[in-house]
Tab-separated table of C-alpha atoms in Angstrom:
chain	number	residue	atom	x	y	z
A	1	LEU	CA	0.058	-0.026	-0.054
A	2	PRO	CA	1.729	3.075	-1.198
A	3	ILE	CA	1.573	5.876	1.573
A	4	SER	CA	3.709	8.446	-0.147
A	5	ASN	CA	6.634	8.464	-2.544
A	6	SER	CA	9.000	7.340	0.068
A	7	PHE	CA	6.901	5.314	2.365
A	8	ILE	CA	5.177	1.965	1.690
A	9	GLY	CA	3.049	-0.108	4.034
A	10	GLY	CA	2.159	-3.716	3.824
A	11	ILE	CA	0.613	-6.674	5.637
A	12	SER	CA	1.479	-10.271	5.258
A	13	LEU	CA	0.482	-13.769	6.573
A	14	SER	CA	3.044	-16.591	6.699
A	15	ASN	CA	3.399	-20.128	8.505
A	16	LEU	CA	5.785	-20.108	11.411
A	17	LEU	CA	5.281	-23.681	12.565
A	18	ASP	CA	2.943	-26.281	11.399
A	19	ARG	CA	1.726	-28.825	13.891
A	20	THR	CA	-0.289	-31.146	11.893
A	21	PHE	CA	0.333	-34.981	12.425
A	22	GLU	CA	-1.255	-38.198	13.403
A	23	THR	CA	-0.073	-41.393	15.209
A	24	ASN	CA	-1.608	-44.872	15.195
A	25	GLU	CA	-0.875	-47.440	17.850
A	26	ARG	CA	-2.282	-50.810	18.697
A	27	GLY	CA	-3.218	-51.566	22.149
A	28	GLN	CA	-5.429	-53.480	24.621
A	29	GLN	CA	-8.206	-52.378	27.181
A	30	LYS	CA	-9.309	-54.537	29.891
A	31	ILE	CA	-13.206	-54.247	30.566
A	32	ALA	CA	-14.550	-56.594	33.222
A	33	ASP	CA	-13.273	-60.057	32.544
A	34	SER	CA	-12.461	-59.215	28.759
A	35	THR	CA	-9.298	-57.889	27.153
A	36	LEU	CA	-10.172	-56.068	24.093
A	37	ALA	CA	-7.999	-55.159	21.029
A	38	THR	CA	-7.959	-51.383	20.308
A	39	THR	CA	-6.559	-48.877	17.973
A	40	ASN	CA	-5.421	-45.762	19.589
A	41	VAL	CA	-5.221	-42.604	17.303
A	42	PHE	CA	-3.746	-39.227	18.404
A	43	LYS	CA	-4.055	-36.392	16.044
A	44	SER	CA	-3.234	-32.678	15.932
A	45	ASP	CA	-4.477	-30.241	13.239
A	46	GLY	CA	-3.326	-26.671	13.069
A	47	ALA	CA	-0.371	-24.362	12.924
A	48	MET	CA	1.145	-21.112	14.270
A	49	GLY	CA	0.936	-18.113	11.791
A	50	ASP	CA	2.964	-14.917	11.596
A	51	VAL	CA	0.698	-11.890	10.837
A	52	ARG	CA	3.030	-9.050	9.980
A	53	LEU	CA	2.182	-5.242	9.711
A	54	SER	CA	5.231	-3.473	8.086
A	55	LEU	CA	6.369	0.015	7.044
A	56	SER	CA	9.176	0.559	4.587
A	57	TRP	CA	11.226	3.847	3.706
A	58	VAL	CA	13.057	4.535	0.475
A	59	ALA	CA	15.833	6.577	2.023
A	60	ARG	CA	17.936	6.770	-1.121
A	61	PRO	CA	17.523	5.298	-4.591
A	62	TRP	CA	20.072	2.566	-3.342
A	63	LEU	CA	18.856	2.159	0.147
A	64	ARG	CA	15.472	0.882	1.609
A	65	LEU	CA	14.805	0.385	5.411
A	66	GLY	CA	11.932	-1.254	6.986
A	67	ILE	CA	10.380	-2.150	10.216
A	68	ALA	CA	7.491	-4.439	11.218
A	69	GLY	CA	5.275	-5.635	14.129
A	70	HIS	CA	4.356	-9.303	14.301
A	71	ALA	CA	1.388	-11.275	15.917
A	72	ILE	CA	1.944	-14.833	16.512
A	73	THR	CA	-1.462	-16.596	16.405
A	74	GLY	CA	-3.112	-19.879	15.700
A	75	ASP	CA	-4.437	-23.063	17.235
A	76	ASN	CA	-4.136	-26.918	17.388
A	77	ARG	CA	-7.180	-29.173	17.655
A	78	LEU	CA	-6.188	-32.233	19.350
A	79	SER	CA	-8.072	-35.473	19.332
A	80	ASN	CA	-7.361	-38.695	21.194
A	81	THR	CA	-9.544	-41.738	19.928
A	82	GLN	CA	-9.623	-45.269	21.130
A	83	ARG	CA	-11.596	-47.662	18.637
A	84	PHE	CA	-12.352	-51.053	19.666
A	85	ASP	CA	-12.035	-53.947	17.128
A	86	ASP	CA	-15.488	-55.092	18.397
A	87	SER	CA	-17.198	-52.130	17.122
A	88	THR	CA	-20.673	-53.748	17.355
A	89	ARG	CA	-20.673	-53.901	21.229
A	90	PHE	CA	-18.243	-50.920	22.129
A	91	ALA	CA	-18.463	-47.420	20.856
A	92	PRO	CA	-15.103	-45.425	20.330
A	93	LEU	CA	-13.885	-43.378	23.046
A	94	VAL	CA	-12.988	-39.786	21.896
A	95	ASP	CA	-11.293	-36.860	23.863
A	96	THR	CA	-10.813	-33.576	22.154
A	97	SER	CA	-9.326	-30.207	22.910
A	98	THR	CA	-8.146	-26.996	21.375
A	99	VAL	CA	-5.042	-25.016	22.388
A	100	THR	CA	-4.389	-21.413	21.248
A	101	TYR	CA	-1.034	-19.757	20.661
A	102	VAL	CA	-0.527	-15.956	21.398
A	103	GLY	CA	2.875	-14.141	20.817
A	104	THR	CA	4.587	-11.088	19.452
A	105	ALA	CA	7.726	-10.038	17.762
A	106	VAL	CA	9.369	-7.097	16.201
A	107	SER	CA	11.631	-6.885	13.166
A	108	ALA	CA	13.863	-4.533	11.164
A	109	GLY	CA	15.537	-4.874	7.654
A	110	PHE	CA	17.261	-3.141	4.800
A	111	GLU	CA	17.948	-3.564	1.039
A	112	LEU	CA	21.188	-1.989	-0.428
A	113	PHE	CA	21.783	-1.765	-4.250
A	114	ALA	CA	25.074	-1.403	-6.113
A	115	GLY	CA	23.500	0.316	-9.246
A	116	GLN	CA	22.148	-2.645	-11.426
A	117	VAL	CA	24.857	-5.017	-10.597
A	118	ALA	CA	24.197	-6.270	-7.118
A	119	GLY	CA	21.921	-6.122	-4.081
A	120	LEU	CA	22.401	-7.050	-0.491
A	121	ALA	CA	19.632	-7.509	2.156
A	122	GLY	CA	19.416	-8.473	5.690
A	123	SER	CA	16.774	-8.566	8.514
A	124	TYR	CA	16.513	-9.403	12.223
A	125	ARG	CA	13.425	-10.558	14.126
A	126	LYS	CA	13.348	-10.421	17.764
A	127	GLY	CA	10.793	-12.562	19.382
A	128	GLY	CA	8.595	-11.709	22.449
A	129	LYS	CA	6.711	-13.721	24.825
A	130	LEU	CA	4.590	-16.784	23.558
A	131	SER	CA	1.989	-18.433	25.377
A	132	VAL	CA	-0.357	-21.617	24.979
A	133	LYS	CA	-3.824	-21.157	26.235
A	134	ASN	CA	-6.535	-23.708	26.765
A	135	GLY	CA	-9.608	-21.483	27.001
A	136	ASP	CA	-8.707	-18.776	29.440
A	137	GLU	CA	-6.180	-20.792	31.229
A	138	THR	CA	-2.397	-20.419	30.341
A	139	ILE	CA	-0.860	-23.878	30.084
A	140	ALA	CA	2.805	-22.950	28.997
A	141	THR	CA	5.081	-20.003	28.116
A	142	ALA	CA	8.116	-19.474	26.154
A	143	ASN	CA	9.497	-17.083	23.593
A	144	VAL	CA	8.954	-16.545	19.859
A	145	PRO	CA	12.169	-17.733	18.081
A	146	ASP	CA	14.811	-14.933	16.916
A	147	ARG	CA	15.644	-14.892	13.187
A	148	MET	CA	18.665	-13.470	11.352
A	149	THR	CA	18.738	-13.517	7.611
A	150	ILE	CA	21.326	-12.149	5.070
A	151	SER	CA	20.835	-12.420	1.285
A	152	ALA	CA	22.856	-11.465	-1.727
A	153	ALA	CA	22.401	-11.211	-5.492
A	154	PHE	CA	24.342	-10.515	-8.618
A	155	LEU	CA	22.493	-8.844	-11.320
A	156	GLY	CA	25.186	-7.800	-13.654
A	157	ILE	CA	24.393	-10.157	-16.545
A	158	LYS	CA	21.224	-9.039	-18.572
A	159	GLY	CA	18.385	-11.325	-17.960
A	160	THR	CA	20.194	-13.286	-15.336
A	161	SER	CA	19.987	-13.299	-11.375
A	162	ILE	CA	22.216	-15.250	-9.213
A	163	ALA	CA	21.433	-15.216	-5.473
A	164	ALA	CA	22.357	-16.838	-2.083
A	165	ARG	CA	20.442	-16.715	1.137
A	166	ALA	CA	21.300	-17.864	4.784
A	167	SER	CA	19.272	-17.569	8.014
A	168	LYS	CA	19.440	-18.675	11.528
A	169	ASP	CA	16.375	-19.496	13.805
A	170	THR	CA	16.602	-19.753	17.675
A	171	TRP	CA	13.980	-22.515	18.015
A	172	THR	CA	15.256	-23.293	21.469
A	173	ARG	CA	13.524	-20.177	22.769
A	174	MET	CA	10.202	-22.446	22.352
A	175	ARG	CA	11.524	-25.329	24.617
A	176	GLY	CA	9.102	-24.112	27.339
A	177	LEU	CA	6.229	-25.285	25.368
A	178	GLY	CA	7.107	-28.984	25.041
A	179	SER	CA	8.405	-31.741	27.486
A	180	ALA	CA	11.734	-31.642	29.218
A	181	GLY	CA	12.944	-34.188	26.759
A	182	LEU	CA	11.976	-32.523	23.551
A	183	PRO	CA	14.887	-32.578	21.129
A	184	ILE	CA	14.868	-29.080	19.710
A	185	SER	CA	17.864	-27.072	18.415
A	186	ASP	CA	18.700	-23.880	16.737
A	187	THR	CA	18.929	-24.091	12.966
A	188	TRP	CA	20.587	-22.800	9.753
A	189	ASP	CA	18.772	-22.537	6.403
A	190	THR	CA	20.938	-21.886	3.349
A	191	SER	CA	20.036	-21.664	-0.392
A	192	VAL	CA	21.582	-20.804	-3.732
A	193	GLY	CA	19.709	-20.318	-6.856
A	194	ALA	CA	19.779	-18.719	-10.386
A	195	ASP	CA	17.312	-17.473	-12.836
A	196	VAL	CA	19.024	-17.349	-16.309
A	197	MET	CA	17.736	-16.207	-19.796
A	198	GLY	CA	17.399	-19.341	-21.807
A	199	PRO	CA	16.902	-20.054	-25.579
A	200	ARG	CA	14.529	-17.948	-27.743
A	201	PHE	CA	11.685	-19.617	-29.163
A	202	ALA	CA	8.707	-18.088	-31.405
A	203	SER	CA	9.960	-14.666	-30.644
A	204	ARG	CA	10.012	-15.156	-26.693
A	205	ASN	CA	12.944	-15.957	-24.341
A	206	PHE	CA	12.594	-18.907	-21.870
A	207	GLN	CA	13.761	-18.322	-18.400
A	208	LEU	CA	15.630	-21.207	-16.805
A	209	ARG	CA	15.625	-21.462	-13.035
A	210	GLY	CA	17.242	-23.746	-10.538
A	211	GLY	CA	18.222	-23.848	-6.867
A	212	VAL	CA	19.561	-25.918	-4.009
A	213	ARG	CA	18.694	-25.578	-0.273
A	214	TRP	CA	20.353	-27.107	2.876
A	215	ARG	CA	18.519	-26.681	6.241
A	216	THR	CA	18.338	-28.315	9.795
A	217	LEU	CA	14.871	-29.032	10.957
A	218	PRO	CA	13.985	-27.531	14.519
A	219	PHE	CA	12.681	-30.994	15.961
A	220	GLY	CA	14.957	-33.797	15.731
A	221	LEU	CA	15.784	-37.349	17.229
A	222	ALA	CA	16.882	-37.808	20.814
A	223	THR	CA	20.441	-38.656	19.490
A	224	SER	CA	20.886	-36.390	16.512
A	225	GLU	CA	19.579	-33.422	14.327
A	226	VAL	CA	17.434	-33.954	11.343
A	227	LYS	CA	18.910	-32.321	8.133
A	228	GLU	CA	17.290	-31.882	4.725
A	229	LYS	CA	18.464	-31.230	1.228
A	230	SER	CA	16.287	-30.134	-1.602
A	231	ALA	CA	16.606	-28.939	-5.174
A	232	SER	CA	14.161	-27.113	-7.664
A	233	PHE	CA	14.220	-26.742	-11.435
A	234	GLY	CA	11.856	-24.581	-13.575
A	235	LEU	CA	11.256	-23.308	-17.269
């Protein structure tokens, strides 16, 4: 939303942390003199979202500055179901609840350009308090993760962009929301990519795109972190 020649406001919604999963486990339940076979299903459906209200300032043709406020919100719908194999005699047992996330953060960033040749951008988000509520009751508190990001792009070849990005998230600031043994770690997320002018066909130029990414996932195993590599290609 343009405010003036030098100021632009914006609002965005992005996913901070998805919490959608389901586990199934076979078990047994003793009722009176009978031991019944069961299937136990625990399911979580929901996520934390980041609603950001931002303001940017074009300080110079080669420099842009920005600040933003973040509202961290969302919920998880939890259900625990026990189904009996003998469904004709025993109805399933279902326990459901909903937890809500409430948090805040602030951030600032910049974009710096060297003519039409290169660009550099960076940002820092400082997380505030984060709480989990069940109705009006606060059941756990922690902090929104901090994030530091730096990006660089080379634009010196006509029709071509080559860029690299790295960011660090301090997910351990959320440790208070989980159990004492929860394997959680701070993570790095790094990517490199290019958008290159390709062959010309029927009076149009094709753009060729490709990239690779390496990152550590915030929640790992008890003995080690979980790392992920991915690649993307486009035409």
